[in-house]
Short mmCIF file of C-alpha atoms in Angstrom, two decimals:
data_model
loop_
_atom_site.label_atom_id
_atom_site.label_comp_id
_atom_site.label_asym_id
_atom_site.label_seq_id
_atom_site.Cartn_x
_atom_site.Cartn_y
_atom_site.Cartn_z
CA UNK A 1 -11.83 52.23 36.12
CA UNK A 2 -13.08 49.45 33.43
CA UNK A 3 -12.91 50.13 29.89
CA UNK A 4 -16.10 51.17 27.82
CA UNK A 5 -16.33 49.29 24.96
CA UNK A 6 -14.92 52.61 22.36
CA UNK A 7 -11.60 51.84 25.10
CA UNK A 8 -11.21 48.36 24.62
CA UNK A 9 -11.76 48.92 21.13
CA UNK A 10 -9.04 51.67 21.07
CA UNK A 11 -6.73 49.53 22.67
CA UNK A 12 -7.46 46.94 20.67
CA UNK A 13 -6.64 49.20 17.55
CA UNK A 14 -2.92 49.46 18.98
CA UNK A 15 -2.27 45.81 18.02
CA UNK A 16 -2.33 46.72 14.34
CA UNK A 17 0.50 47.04 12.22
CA UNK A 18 1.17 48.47 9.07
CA UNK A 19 -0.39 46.31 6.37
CA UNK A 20 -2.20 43.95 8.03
CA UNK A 21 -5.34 42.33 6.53
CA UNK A 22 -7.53 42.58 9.58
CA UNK A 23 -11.49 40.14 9.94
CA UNK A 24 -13.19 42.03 12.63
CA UNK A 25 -16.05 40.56 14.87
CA UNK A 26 -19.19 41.42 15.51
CA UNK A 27 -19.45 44.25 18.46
CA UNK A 28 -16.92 45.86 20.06
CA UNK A 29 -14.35 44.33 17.58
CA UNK A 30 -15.71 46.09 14.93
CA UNK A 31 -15.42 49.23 16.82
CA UNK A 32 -11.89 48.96 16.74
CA UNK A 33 -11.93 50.24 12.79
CA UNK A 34 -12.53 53.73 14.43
CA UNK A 35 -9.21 53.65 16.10
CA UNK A 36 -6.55 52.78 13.37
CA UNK A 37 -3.92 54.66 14.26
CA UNK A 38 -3.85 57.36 11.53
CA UNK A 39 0.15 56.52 10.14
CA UNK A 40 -0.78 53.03 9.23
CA UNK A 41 -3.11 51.31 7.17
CA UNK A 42 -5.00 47.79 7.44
CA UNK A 43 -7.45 46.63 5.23
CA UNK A 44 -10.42 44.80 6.50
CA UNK A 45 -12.17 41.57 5.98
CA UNK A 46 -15.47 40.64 5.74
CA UNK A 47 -16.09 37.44 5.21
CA UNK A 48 -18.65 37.21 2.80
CA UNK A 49 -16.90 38.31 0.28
CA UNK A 50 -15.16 41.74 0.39
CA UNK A 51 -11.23 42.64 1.27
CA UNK A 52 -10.85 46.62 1.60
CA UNK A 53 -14.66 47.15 3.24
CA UNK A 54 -15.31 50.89 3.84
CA UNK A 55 -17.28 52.90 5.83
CA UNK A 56 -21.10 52.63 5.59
CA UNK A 57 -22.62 54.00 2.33
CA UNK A 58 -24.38 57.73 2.32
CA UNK A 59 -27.92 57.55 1.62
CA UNK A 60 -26.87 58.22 -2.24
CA UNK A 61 -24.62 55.36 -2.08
CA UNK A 62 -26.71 52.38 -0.69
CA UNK A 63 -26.48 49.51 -2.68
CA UNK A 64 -28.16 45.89 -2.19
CA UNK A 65 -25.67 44.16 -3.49
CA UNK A 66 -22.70 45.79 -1.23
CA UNK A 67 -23.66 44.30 2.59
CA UNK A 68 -21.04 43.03 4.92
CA UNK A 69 -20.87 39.73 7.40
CA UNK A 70 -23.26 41.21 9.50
CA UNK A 71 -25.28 41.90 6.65
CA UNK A 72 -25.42 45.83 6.58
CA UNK A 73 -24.73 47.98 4.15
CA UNK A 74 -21.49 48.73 2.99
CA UNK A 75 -18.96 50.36 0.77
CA UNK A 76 -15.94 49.22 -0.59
CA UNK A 77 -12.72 51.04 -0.02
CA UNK A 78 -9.89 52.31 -3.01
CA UNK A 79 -8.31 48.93 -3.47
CA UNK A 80 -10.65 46.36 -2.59
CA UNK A 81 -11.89 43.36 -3.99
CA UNK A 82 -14.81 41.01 -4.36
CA UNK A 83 -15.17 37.21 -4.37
CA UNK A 84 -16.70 34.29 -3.47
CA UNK A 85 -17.29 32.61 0.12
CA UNK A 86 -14.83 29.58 -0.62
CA UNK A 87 -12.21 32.33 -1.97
CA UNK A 88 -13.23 33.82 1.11
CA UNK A 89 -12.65 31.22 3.74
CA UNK A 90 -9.48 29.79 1.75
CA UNK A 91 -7.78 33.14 2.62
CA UNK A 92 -9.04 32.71 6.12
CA UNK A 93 -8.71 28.97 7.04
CA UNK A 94 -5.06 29.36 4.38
CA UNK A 95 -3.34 31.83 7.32
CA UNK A 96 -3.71 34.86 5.11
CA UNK A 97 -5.79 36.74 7.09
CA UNK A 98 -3.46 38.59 9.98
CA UNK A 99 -5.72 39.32 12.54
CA UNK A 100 -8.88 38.24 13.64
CA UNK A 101 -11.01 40.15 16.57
CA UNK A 102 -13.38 38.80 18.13
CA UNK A 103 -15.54 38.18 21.34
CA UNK A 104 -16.28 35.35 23.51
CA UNK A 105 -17.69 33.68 26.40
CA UNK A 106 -15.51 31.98 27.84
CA UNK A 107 -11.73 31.87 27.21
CA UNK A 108 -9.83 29.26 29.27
CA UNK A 109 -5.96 29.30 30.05
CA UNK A 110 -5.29 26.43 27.25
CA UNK A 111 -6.47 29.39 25.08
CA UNK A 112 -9.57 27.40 24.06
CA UNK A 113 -13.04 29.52 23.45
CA UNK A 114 -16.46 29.45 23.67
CA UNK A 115 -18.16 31.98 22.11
CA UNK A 116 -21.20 30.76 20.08
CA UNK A 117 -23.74 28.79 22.05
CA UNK A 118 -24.99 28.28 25.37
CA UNK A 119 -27.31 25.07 25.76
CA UNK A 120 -30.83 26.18 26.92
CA UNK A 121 -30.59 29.02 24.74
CA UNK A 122 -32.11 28.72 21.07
CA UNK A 123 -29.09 28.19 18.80
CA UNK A 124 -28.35 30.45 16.26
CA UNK A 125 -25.48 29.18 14.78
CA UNK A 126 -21.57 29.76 14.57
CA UNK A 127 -21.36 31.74 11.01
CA UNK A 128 -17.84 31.75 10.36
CA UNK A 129 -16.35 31.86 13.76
CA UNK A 130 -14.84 28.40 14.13
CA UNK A 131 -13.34 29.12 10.90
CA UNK A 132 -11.65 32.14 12.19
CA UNK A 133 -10.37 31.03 15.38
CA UNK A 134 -8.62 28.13 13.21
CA UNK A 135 -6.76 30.18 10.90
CA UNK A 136 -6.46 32.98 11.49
CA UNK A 137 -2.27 33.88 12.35
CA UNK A 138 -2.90 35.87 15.43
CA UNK A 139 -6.49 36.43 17.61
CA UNK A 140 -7.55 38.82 19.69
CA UNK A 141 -10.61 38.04 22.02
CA UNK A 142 -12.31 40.79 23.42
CA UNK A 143 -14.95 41.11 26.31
CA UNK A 144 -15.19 41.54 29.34
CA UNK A 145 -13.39 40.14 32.33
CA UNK A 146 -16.73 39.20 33.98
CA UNK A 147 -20.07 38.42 33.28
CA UNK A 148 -22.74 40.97 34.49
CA UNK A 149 -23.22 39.22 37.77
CA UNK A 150 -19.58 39.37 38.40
CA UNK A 151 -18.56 35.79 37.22
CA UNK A 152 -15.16 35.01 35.75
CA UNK A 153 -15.09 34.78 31.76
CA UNK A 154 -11.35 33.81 32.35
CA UNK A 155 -11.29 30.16 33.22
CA UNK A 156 -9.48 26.94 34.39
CA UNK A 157 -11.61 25.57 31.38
CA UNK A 158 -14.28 26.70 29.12
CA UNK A 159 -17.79 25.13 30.54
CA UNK A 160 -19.49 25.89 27.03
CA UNK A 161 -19.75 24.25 23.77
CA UNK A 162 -16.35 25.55 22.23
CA UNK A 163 -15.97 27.38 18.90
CA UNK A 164 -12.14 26.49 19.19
CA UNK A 165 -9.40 24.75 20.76
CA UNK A 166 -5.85 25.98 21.98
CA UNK A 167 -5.74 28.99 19.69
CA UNK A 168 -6.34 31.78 21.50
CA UNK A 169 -2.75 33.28 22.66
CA UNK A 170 -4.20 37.43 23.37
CA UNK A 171 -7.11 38.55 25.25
CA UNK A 172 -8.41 42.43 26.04
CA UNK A 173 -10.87 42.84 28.94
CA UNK A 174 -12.17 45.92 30.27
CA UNK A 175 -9.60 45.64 32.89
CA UNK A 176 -6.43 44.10 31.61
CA UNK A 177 -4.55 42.53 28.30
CA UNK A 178 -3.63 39.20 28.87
CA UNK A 179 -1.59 36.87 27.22
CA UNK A 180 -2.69 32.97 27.05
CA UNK A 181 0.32 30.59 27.11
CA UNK A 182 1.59 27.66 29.27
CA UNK A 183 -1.63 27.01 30.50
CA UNK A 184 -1.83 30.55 32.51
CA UNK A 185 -3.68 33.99 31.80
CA UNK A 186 -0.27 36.37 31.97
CA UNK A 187 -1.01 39.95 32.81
CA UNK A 188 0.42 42.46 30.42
CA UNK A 189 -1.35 45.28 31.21
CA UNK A 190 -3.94 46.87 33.43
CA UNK A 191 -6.92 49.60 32.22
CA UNK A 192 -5.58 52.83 34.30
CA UNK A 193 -6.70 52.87 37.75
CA UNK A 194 -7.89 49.02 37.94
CA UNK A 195 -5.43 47.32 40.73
CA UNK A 196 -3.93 44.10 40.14
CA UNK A 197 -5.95 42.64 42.96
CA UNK A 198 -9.25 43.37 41.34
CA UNK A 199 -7.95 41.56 38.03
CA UNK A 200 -6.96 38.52 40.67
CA UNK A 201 -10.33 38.16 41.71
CA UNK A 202 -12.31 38.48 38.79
CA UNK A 203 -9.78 35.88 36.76
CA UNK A 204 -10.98 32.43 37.41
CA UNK A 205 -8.14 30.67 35.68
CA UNK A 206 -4.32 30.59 36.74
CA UNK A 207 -2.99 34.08 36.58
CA UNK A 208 0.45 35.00 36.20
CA UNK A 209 1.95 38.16 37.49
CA UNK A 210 5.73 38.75 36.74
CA UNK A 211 7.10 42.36 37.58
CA UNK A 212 5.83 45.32 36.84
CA UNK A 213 2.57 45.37 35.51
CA UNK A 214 2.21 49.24 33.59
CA UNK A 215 -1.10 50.82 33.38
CA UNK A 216 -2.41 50.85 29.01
CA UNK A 217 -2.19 54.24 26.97
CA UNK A 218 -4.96 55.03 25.34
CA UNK A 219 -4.75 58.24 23.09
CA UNK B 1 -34.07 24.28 -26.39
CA UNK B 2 -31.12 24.15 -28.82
CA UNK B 3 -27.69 23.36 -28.55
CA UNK B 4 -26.07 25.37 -25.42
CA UNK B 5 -29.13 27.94 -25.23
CA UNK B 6 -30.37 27.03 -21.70
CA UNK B 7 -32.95 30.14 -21.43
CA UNK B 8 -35.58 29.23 -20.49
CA UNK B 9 -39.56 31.45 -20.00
CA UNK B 10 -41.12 30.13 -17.41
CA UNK B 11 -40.50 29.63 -13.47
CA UNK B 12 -42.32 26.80 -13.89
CA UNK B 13 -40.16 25.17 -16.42
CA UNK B 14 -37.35 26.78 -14.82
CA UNK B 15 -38.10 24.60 -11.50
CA UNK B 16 -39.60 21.34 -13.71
CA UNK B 17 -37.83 18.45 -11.98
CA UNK B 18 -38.51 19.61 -8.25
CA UNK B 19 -39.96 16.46 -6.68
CA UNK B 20 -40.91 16.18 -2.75
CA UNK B 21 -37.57 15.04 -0.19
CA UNK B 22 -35.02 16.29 -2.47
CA UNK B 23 -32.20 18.29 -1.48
CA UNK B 24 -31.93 21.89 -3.19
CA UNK B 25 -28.72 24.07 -2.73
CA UNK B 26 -29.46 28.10 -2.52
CA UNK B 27 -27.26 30.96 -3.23
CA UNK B 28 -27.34 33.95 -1.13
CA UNK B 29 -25.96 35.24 2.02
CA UNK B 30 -28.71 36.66 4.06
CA UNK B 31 -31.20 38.60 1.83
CA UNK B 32 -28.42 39.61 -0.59
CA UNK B 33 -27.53 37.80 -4.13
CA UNK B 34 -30.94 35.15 -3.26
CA UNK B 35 -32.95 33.83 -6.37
CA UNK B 36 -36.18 35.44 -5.38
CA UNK B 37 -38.12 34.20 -8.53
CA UNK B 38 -37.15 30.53 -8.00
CA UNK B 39 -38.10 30.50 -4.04
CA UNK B 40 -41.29 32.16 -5.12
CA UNK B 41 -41.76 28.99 -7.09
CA UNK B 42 -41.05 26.43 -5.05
CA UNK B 43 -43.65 28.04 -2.30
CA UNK B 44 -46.22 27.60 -5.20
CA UNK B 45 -45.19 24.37 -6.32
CA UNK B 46 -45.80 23.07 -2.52
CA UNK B 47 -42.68 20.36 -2.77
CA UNK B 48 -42.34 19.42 0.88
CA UNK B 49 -39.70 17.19 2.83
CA UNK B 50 -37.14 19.03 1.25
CA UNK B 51 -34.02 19.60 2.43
CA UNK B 52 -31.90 22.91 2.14
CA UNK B 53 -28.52 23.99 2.18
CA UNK B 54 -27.91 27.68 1.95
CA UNK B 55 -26.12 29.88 4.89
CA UNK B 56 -29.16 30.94 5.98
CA UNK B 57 -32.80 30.48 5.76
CA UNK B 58 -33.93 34.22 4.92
CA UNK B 59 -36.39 36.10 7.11
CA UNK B 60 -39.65 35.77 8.27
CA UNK B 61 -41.73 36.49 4.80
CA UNK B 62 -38.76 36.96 2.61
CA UNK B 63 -36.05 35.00 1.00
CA UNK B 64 -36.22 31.01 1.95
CA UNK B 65 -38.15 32.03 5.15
CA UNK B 66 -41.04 31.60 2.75
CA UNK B 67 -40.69 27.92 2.38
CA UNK B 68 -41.24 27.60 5.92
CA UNK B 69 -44.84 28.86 5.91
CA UNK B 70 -46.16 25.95 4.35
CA UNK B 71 -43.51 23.67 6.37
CA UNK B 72 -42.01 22.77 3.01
CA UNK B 73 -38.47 22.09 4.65
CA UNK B 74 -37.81 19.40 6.53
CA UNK B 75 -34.26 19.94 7.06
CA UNK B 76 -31.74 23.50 6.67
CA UNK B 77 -28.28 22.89 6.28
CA UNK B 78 -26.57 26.49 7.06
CA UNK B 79 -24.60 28.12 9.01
CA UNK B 80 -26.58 31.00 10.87
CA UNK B 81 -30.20 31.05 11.53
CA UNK B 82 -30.61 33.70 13.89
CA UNK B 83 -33.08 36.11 11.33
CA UNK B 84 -36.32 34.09 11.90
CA UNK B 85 -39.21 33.72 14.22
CA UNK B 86 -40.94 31.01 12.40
CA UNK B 87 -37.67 28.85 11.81
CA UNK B 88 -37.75 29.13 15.64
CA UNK B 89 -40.69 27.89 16.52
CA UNK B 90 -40.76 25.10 14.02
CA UNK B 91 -37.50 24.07 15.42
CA UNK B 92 -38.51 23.94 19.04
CA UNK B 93 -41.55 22.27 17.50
CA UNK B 94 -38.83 19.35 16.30
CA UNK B 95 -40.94 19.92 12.73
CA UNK B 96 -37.60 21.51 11.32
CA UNK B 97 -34.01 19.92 11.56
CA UNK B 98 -30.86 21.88 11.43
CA UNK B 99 -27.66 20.85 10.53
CA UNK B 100 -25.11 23.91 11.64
CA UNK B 101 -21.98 24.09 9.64
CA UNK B 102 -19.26 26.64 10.17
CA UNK B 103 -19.52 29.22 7.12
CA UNK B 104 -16.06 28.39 5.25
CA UNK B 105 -16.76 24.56 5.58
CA UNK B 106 -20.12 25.18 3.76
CA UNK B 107 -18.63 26.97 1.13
CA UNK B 108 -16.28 24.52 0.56
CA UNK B 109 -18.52 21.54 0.91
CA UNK B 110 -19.79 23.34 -2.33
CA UNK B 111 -17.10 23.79 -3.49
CA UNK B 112 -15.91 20.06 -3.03
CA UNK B 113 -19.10 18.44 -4.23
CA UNK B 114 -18.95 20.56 -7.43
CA UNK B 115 -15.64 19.38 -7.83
CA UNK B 116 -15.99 15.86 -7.33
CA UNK B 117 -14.08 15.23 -4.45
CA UNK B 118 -16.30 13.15 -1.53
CA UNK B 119 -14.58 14.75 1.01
CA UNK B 120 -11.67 17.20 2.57
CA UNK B 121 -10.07 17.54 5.94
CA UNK B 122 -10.42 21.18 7.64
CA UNK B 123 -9.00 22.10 11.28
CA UNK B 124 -12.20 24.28 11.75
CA UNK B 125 -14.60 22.96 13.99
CA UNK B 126 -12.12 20.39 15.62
CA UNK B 127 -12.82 19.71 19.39
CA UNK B 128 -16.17 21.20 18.80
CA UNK B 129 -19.61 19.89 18.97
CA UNK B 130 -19.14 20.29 14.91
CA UNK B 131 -16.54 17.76 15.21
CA UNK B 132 -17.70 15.25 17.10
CA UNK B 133 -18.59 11.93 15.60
CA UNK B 134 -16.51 12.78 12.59
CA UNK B 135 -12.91 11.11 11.17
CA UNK B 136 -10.05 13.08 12.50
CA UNK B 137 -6.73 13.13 11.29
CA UNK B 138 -3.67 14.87 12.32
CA UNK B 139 -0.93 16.30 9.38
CA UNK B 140 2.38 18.05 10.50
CA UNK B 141 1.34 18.01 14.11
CA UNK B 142 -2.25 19.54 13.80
CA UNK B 143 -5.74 18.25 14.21
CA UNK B 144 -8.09 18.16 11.18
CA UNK B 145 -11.68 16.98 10.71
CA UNK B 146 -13.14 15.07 7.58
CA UNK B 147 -16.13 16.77 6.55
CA UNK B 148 -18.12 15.28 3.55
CA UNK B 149 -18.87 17.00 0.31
CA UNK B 150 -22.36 17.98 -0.85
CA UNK B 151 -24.48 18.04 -3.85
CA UNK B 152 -27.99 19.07 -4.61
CA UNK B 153 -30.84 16.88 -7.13
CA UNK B 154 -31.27 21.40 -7.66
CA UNK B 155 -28.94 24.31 -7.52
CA UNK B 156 -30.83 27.80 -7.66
CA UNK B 157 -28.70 30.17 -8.05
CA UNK B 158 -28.81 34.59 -8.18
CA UNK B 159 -26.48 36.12 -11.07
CA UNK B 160 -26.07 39.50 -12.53
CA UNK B 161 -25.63 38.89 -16.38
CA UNK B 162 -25.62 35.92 -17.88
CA UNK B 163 -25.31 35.25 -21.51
CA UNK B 164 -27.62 32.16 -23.28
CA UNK B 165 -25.28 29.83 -22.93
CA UNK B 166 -24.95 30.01 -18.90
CA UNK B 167 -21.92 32.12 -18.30
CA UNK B 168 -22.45 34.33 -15.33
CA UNK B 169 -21.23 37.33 -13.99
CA UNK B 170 -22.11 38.21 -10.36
CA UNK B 171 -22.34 41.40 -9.04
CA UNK B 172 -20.47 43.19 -6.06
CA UNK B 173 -21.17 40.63 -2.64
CA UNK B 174 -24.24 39.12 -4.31
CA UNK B 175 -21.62 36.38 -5.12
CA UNK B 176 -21.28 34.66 -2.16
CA UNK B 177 -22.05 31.30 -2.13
CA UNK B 178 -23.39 31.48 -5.77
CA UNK B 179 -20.89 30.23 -7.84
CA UNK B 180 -20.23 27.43 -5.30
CA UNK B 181 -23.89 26.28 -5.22
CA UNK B 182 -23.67 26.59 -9.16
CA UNK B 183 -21.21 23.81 -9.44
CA UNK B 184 -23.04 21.53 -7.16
CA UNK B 185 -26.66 20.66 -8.08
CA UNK B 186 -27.57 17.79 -10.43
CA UNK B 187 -29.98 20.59 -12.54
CA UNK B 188 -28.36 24.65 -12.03
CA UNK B 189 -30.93 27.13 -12.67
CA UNK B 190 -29.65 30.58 -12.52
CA UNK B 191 -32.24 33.77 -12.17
CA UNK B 192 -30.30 36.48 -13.31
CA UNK B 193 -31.19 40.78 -13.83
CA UNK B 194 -29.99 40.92 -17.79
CA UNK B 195 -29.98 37.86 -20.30
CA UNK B 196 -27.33 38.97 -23.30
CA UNK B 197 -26.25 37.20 -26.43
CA UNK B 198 -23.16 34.71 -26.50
CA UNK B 199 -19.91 36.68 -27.04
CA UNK B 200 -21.24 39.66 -25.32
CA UNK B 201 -19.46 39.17 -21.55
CA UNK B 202 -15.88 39.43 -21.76
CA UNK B 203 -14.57 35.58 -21.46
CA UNK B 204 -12.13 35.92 -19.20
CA UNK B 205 -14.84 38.06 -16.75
CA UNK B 206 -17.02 35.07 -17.00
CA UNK B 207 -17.66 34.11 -12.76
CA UNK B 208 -19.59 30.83 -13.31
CA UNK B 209 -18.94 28.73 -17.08
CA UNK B 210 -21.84 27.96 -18.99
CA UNK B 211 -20.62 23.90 -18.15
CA UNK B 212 -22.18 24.29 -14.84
CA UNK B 213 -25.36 25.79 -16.02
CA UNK B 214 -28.58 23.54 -17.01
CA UNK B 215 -31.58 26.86 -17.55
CA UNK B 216 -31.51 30.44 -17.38
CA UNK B 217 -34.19 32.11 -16.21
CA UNK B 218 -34.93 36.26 -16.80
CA UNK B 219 -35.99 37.27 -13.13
CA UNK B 220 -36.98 40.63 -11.40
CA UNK B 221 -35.93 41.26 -8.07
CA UNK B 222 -36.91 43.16 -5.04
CA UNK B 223 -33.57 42.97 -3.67
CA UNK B 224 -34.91 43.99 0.01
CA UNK B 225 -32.03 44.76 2.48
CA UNK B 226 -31.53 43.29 5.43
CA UNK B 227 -30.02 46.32 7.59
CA UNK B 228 -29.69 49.52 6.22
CA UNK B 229 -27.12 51.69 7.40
CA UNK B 230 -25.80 54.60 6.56
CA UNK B 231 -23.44 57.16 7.32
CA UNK B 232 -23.54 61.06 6.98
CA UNK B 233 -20.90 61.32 4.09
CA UNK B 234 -17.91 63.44 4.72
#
């Protein structure tokens, strides 16, 4: 069976370590906060301004001056601190921030992605997405493997205007984790019960299969 | 006026200066930490052809959306622009032009022109459509772009406190790209919530130095949000 989104983000949430500063996309990524594993502790990002963003504020707590990059409300959490958008983006684009999450269109096996315009469509803009997916140390994309009318998001190359090139290196699908590298999607893992044929025909790009490919845990 | 005290009474001496085709540079991320009194201003002054930098352009009726009403922009310089029917349409239109810049190299395009330096090389936004046309450099094996520096004739700017010599405090996120934008327009006016006397903000709290500062206006704010959401507390 594919992952719902809460899965992916769960699985997602297993990639954390101890300490990590963590920027988490819009959408699933950000359901991923749910799932920190409850013996370790991250601290998250937002990149307007905030490191250590909490939960959302109780109706008592709502304040217009506390939003975060999506531009809801917000708390901060014991710890955190405040400061300005270059601050902000020199901690990004400076390799500070540990992980990054977020989705895309299109990933391609150069681990290149394309995740913030589609020509035809009205633009809206890239916020701070290219600035992510250039410095942050490690990136996870997730979405899923295909489009609704079953076409590969995995690709020999990314068709759409890209937000990045070759820095993409870990991808989790509602079928499978991949890892990006040597111009090849390799198959880490499968979502339990999804065959390893199904993830060969919904992967456009080269896919690499070596051994035995184990099923996730999600708990 | 006298020596550093740059209050000043009036919105419309607070915006004095504003002529038609220049380029103003806004504080404010979304609807949060935007001078509300000065955009109100410039919708009543009518300046058209301008051209505005900010990360985005408010909403329909609120925040710079309002400057679009009386097509008063002629071009946004920002970085998402998603929040706004009218800035739609006037863009399919061709009445509006956008220039989309990735969030961090806005901020630091602020940042830079504040700072006097023309120009900085960033990876972000290399082999994109945002870097195409533009210098490119590699250092230590990696590709950068050269993205230019920019500076406003106006700088209009949201603080918390200030004191009457310009030193501003921000509050919580409302900072965003407010002490950037401070830095970088040829006349800073700040709106602020309280106006106190020199000596009264703690020096080394100070967010934005008086240097950067040209009038300080006493404002009132609606502060609208743009998504409220809550949880149910524990």
């Amino acid at each position: 069976m594919a992952l719902t989104r809460d899965q992916i983000a769960m699985r997602v949430a297993q990639e954390f370590q101890d300490g990590d500063y963590v920027n988490l996309g819009i959408g699933i990524p950000t359901l991923a906060a749910n799932y920190v594993p409850k013996h370790i502790q991250v601290m998250l990002q937002s990149e307007n301004g905030l490191l250590g963003m909490g939960p959302y504020p109780t109706e008592d707590q709502v304040d217009a001056d506390m939003i975060n990059a999506g531009k809801e409300t917000v708390t901060a959490s014991t710890g955190a601190s405040i400061f300005n958008s270059a601050e902000s983006f020199a901690m990004i684009r400076g390799g500070h921030v540990d992980f990054t999450v977020l989705g895309a269109f299109e990933v391609d096996v150069s681990g290149s992605i394309a995740s913030w315009m589609i020509p035809g469509k009205l633009i809206k803009g890239m916020g701070g997405a290219m600035d992510l997916v250039a410095g942050a140390k490690n990136i996870i994309v997730t979405m899923t493997h295909a489009d609704k009318h079953g076409n590969s998001k995995l690709l020999p190359s990314c068709t759409l205007p890209l937000t990045g090139v070759n820095c993409i290196t870990r991808i989790i699908t509602d079928l499978a984790v991949l890892e990006v590298k040597d111009n090849a999607f390799h198959l880490r893992e499968r979502a339990p019960g999804v065959t390893i044929d199904e993830i060969k025909e919904k992967t456009a790009g080269k896919l690499v299969v070596d051994g035995d490919i184990p099923e996730m845990k999600l708990s | 006026m006298a020596g550093f005290d740059k209050v000043v009474t009036s919105y419309a001496d607070a915006m004095h200066g504003l002529e038609d085709n220049m380029t103003i540079i806004a504080g404010g991320f979304g609807l949060c930490g935007i001078p509300e009194g000065l955009i109100a201003e410039v919708k009543r002054m009518g300046t058209k052809g301008l051209t505005v930098v900010s990360n985005n352009c408010g909403v329909d009726g609120f925040g710079l959306g309002v400057l679009l009403e009386d097509k008063q922009i002629k071009k946004m310089v920002s970085s998402y622009v998603g929040e706004n029917a009218l800035f739609e349409k006037q863009l399919l239109n061709g009445e509006l032009e956008v220039e989309l810049t990735p969030q961090g190299t806005l901020a630091e395009k602020m940042r830079a022109g504040g700072a006097g330096i023309p120009a900085f090389y960033t990876a972000t936004g290399f082999g994109t459509p945002v870097g195409e046309g533009k210098e490119s450099r590699q250092f230590n094996g990696r590709d950068y772009i050269l993205e230019e520096a920019i500076t406003g004739d106006f700088a209009i700017v949201k603080a918390w406190k200030a004191d009457r010599y310009g030193n501003c405090m921000y509050r919580h996120t409302a900072m965003n790209f407010n002490p950037m934008a401070a830095t970088a327009g040829k006349i800073t006016v700040v709106e602020v919530e309280e106006i106190v006397e020199p000596g009264e903000l703690e020096p080394s709290q100070i967010h934005t130095p008086g240097i950067y500062v040209d009038r300080v206006i006493q404002g009132s704010f609606e502060k609208r949000i743009e998504r409220l959401v809550t949880s149910k507390g524990a």
